[in-house]
XYZ file of C-alpha atoms in Angstrom:
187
model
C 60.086 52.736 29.296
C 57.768 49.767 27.997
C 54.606 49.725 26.327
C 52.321 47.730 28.565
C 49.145 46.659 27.031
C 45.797 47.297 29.399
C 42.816 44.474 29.211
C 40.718 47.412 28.226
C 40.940 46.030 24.672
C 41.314 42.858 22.831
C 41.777 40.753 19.352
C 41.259 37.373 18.562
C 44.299 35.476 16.735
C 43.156 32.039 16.176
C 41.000 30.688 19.165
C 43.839 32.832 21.368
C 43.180 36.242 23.110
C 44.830 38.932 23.381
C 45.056 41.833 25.039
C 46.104 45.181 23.138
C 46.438 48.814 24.656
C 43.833 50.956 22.939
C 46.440 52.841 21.122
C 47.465 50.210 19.530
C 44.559 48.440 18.676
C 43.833 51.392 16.346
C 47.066 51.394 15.207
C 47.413 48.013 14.567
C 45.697 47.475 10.462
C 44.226 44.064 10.852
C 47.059 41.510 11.341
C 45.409 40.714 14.852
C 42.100 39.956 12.907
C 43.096 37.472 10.549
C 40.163 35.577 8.721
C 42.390 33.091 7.128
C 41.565 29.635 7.202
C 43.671 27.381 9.529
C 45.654 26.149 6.918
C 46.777 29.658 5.536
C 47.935 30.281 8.883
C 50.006 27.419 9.774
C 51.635 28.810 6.666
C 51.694 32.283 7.253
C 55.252 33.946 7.573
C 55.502 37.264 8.698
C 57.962 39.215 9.405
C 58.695 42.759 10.468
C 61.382 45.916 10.386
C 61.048 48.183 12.928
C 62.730 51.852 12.757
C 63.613 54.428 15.491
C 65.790 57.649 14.813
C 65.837 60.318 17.462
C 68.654 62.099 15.817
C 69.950 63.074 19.433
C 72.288 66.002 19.163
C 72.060 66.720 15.121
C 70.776 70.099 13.950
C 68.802 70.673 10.707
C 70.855 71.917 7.637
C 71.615 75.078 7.307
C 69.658 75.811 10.580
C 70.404 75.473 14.380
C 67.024 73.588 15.464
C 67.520 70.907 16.406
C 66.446 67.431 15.061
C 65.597 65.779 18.240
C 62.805 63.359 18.520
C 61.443 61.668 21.963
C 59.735 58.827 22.046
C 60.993 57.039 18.758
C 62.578 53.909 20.321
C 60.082 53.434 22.966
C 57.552 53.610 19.974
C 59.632 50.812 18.265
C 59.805 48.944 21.766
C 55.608 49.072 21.525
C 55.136 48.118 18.268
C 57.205 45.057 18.455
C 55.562 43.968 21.750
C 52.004 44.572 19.826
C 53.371 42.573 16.918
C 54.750 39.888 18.858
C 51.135 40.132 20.878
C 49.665 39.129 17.276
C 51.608 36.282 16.472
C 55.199 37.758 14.832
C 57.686 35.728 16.457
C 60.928 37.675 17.781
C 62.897 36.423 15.581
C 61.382 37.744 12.864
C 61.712 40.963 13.781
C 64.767 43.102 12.837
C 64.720 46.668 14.837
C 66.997 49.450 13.768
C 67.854 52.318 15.951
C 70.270 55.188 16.811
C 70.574 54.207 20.782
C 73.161 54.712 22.612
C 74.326 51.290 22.853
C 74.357 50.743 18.941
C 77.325 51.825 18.027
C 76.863 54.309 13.910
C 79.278 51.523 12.225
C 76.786 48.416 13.710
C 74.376 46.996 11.072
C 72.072 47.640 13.967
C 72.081 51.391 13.390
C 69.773 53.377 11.290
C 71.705 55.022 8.475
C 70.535 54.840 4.674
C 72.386 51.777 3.840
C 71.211 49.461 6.845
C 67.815 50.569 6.589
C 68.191 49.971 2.974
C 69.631 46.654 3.258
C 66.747 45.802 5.892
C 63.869 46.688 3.542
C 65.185 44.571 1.138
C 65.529 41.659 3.289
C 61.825 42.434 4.616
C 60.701 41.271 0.972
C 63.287 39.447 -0.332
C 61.461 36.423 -1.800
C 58.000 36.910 -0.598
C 55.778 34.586 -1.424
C 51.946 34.418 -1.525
C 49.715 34.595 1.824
C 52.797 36.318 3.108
C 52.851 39.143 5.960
C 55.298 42.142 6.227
C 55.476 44.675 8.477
C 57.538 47.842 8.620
C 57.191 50.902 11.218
C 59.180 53.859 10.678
C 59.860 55.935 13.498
C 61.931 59.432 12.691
C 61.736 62.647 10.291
C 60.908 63.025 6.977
C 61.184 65.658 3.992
C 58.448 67.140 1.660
C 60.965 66.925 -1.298
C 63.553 64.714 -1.530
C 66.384 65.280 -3.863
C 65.668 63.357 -6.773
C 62.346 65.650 -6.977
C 60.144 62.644 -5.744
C 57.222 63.950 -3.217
C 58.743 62.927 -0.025
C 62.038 61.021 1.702
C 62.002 59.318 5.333
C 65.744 60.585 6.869
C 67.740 57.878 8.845
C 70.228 58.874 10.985
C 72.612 60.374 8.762
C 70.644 62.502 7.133
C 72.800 63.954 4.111
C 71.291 60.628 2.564
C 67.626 60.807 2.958
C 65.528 57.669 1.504
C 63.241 58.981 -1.336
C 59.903 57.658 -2.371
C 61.585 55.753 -5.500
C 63.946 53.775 -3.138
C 61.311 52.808 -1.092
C 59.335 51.635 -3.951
C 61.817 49.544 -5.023
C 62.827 47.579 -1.495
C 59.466 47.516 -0.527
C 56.429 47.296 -3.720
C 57.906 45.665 -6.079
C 58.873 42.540 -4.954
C 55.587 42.034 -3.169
C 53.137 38.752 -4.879
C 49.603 39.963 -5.660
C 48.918 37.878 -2.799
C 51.390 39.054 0.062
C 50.787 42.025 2.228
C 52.844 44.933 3.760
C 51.317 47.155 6.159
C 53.494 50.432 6.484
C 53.093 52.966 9.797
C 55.025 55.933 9.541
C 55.497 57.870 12.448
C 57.376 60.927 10.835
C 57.610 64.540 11.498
């Protein structure tokens, strides 16, 4: 299933228009509406990570409901089609997710150490006037083990992602002057 934009809604990117389906026009924090002057963006680089885990057929621990979550790579399918609708190029958009046709040992796949590996990349050497994006599509866990708040859970789940680790892929190499916009789509 794709996410089809409907001309009910639109942004302006430059002196181009584009249409956005209302959902994601609210979704979508201001990337679309850029008030930078033309030089800023003929140097603008963005780039994106986009995460779906549906955890198909894995049960929470110690329980026997099951983790399974509907929707999470179409979601991912949407939001890069919205991104790409506001100027990210393909290219510059990694997506990691537990489909069927990405095989758990691909770099593809959504386990702690690819996802991870990803975020890092998604800032690695970010430089002013910058743009990143990430979207993370899957479950998440009030405490995580280190005794942080919260942890997002790729797909193996033993190893959940705490609030620290994400701090450290994803805030601190930022520049004063760079931007990441974060949607988390967690349950």
């Amino acid at each position: 299933m794709r996410c089809i934009p409907s001309p009910s809604h639109e942004c302006t990117l430059a002196d181009q228009r584009v249409d956005l389906d209302k959902a994601w026009r609210s979704a979508i924090p201001l990337p679309c509406n850029r008030v930078l002057s033309e030089h800023l963006v003929s140097t603008t680089k963005k780039r994106a990570l986009l995460i779906g885990v549906r955890y198909r057929g894995l049960k929470w621990r110690g329980s026997d409901v099951p983790m399974d979550l509907h929707g999470t790579h179409n979601d991912v399918e949407c939001w890069k089609y919205a991104l790409m609708e506001c100027g990210y190029l393909e290219k510059d958009i990694r997506i990691l997710w537990d489909r069927d046709d990405v095989h758990p040992l691909s770099n593809d796949y959504p386990n702690r150490k690819n996802i991870l590996r990803e975020m890092r990349a998604l800032t690695a050497g970010v430089q002013d006037y910058q743009r990143r994006f990430l979207a993370f599509c899957g479950h998440r866990q009030g405490v995580a083990p280190d005794g942080s708040d919260s942890a997002i859970l790729g797909a193996d789940t033993q190893n959940p992602i705490s609030d620290a680790d994400l701090k450290i892929c994803l805030l601190d190499p930022l520049t004063k002057l760079s931007s990441l916009t974060v949607s988390g789509e967690s349950h």
